[in-house]
Coordinates of C-alpha atoms in Angstrom, one line a residue:
X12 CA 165.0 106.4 97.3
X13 CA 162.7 103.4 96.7
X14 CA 159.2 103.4 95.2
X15 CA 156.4 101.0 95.6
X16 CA 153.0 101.1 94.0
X17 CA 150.4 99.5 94.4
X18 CA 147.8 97.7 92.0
X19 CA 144.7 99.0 93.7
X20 CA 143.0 98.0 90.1
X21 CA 142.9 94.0 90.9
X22 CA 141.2 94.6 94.2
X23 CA 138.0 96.5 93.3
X24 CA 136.7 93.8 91.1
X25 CA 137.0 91.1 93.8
X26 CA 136.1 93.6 96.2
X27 CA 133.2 94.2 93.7
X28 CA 132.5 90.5 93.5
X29 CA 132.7 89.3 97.1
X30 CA 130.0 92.3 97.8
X31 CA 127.8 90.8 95.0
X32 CA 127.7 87.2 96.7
X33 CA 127.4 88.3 99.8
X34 CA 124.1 90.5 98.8
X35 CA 122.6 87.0 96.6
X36 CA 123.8 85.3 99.7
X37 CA 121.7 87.3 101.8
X38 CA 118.8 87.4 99.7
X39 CA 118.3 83.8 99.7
X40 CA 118.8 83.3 103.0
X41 CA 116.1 86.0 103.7
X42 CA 113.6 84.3 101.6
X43 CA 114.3 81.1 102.9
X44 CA 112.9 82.9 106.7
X45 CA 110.4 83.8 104.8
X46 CA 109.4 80.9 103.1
X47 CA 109.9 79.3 106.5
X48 CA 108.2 81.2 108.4
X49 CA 104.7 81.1 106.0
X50 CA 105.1 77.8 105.9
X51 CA 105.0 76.6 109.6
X52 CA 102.0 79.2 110.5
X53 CA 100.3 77.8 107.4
X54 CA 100.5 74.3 108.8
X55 CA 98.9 75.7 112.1
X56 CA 95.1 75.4 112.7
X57 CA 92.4 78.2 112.7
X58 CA 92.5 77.2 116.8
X59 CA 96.5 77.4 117.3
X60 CA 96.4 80.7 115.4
X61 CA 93.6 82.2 117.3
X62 CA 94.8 81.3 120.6
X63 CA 98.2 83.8 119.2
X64 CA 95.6 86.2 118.1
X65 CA 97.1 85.6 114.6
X66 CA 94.3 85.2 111.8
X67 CA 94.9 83.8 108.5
X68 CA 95.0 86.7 105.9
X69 CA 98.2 88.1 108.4
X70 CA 100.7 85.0 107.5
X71 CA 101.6 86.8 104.3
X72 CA 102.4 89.8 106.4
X73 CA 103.9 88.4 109.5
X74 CA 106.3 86.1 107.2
X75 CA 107.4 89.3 105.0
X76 CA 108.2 90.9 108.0
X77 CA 110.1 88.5 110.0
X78 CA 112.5 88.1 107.0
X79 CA 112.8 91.3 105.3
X80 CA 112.3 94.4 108.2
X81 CA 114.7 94.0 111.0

């Protein structure tokens, strides 16, 4: 009867790695909506963000939360 094992071992670290670049991978691209997102209501004036009943001190907020809480 034949035999065949398997060398699980070699998988886990690549396993191990690919997880690790896909978690930086989404980290950046997380803070990049972030960073985004501040940005462009930043560049909005005090008008533009009244008329979306948005005020000033929220950006921070509003930014974190459009990247970070789905």
């Amino acid at each position: 009867m034949a035999h065949i094992t398997a060398n699980v071992s070699s998988v886990r670290p690549v396993a191990y790695l690919m997880g690790w670049v896909e978690s930086v991978a989404d980290t950046f691209a997380r803070y990049r909506v972030y960073k985004r997102t501040h940005d462009e209501l930043s560049r909005l004036s005090s008008r533009e963000l009244d008329d979306l009943g948005i005020s000033r001190s929220m950006i921070t907020r509003l930014a974190y939360e459009a990247a970070y809480e789905n």
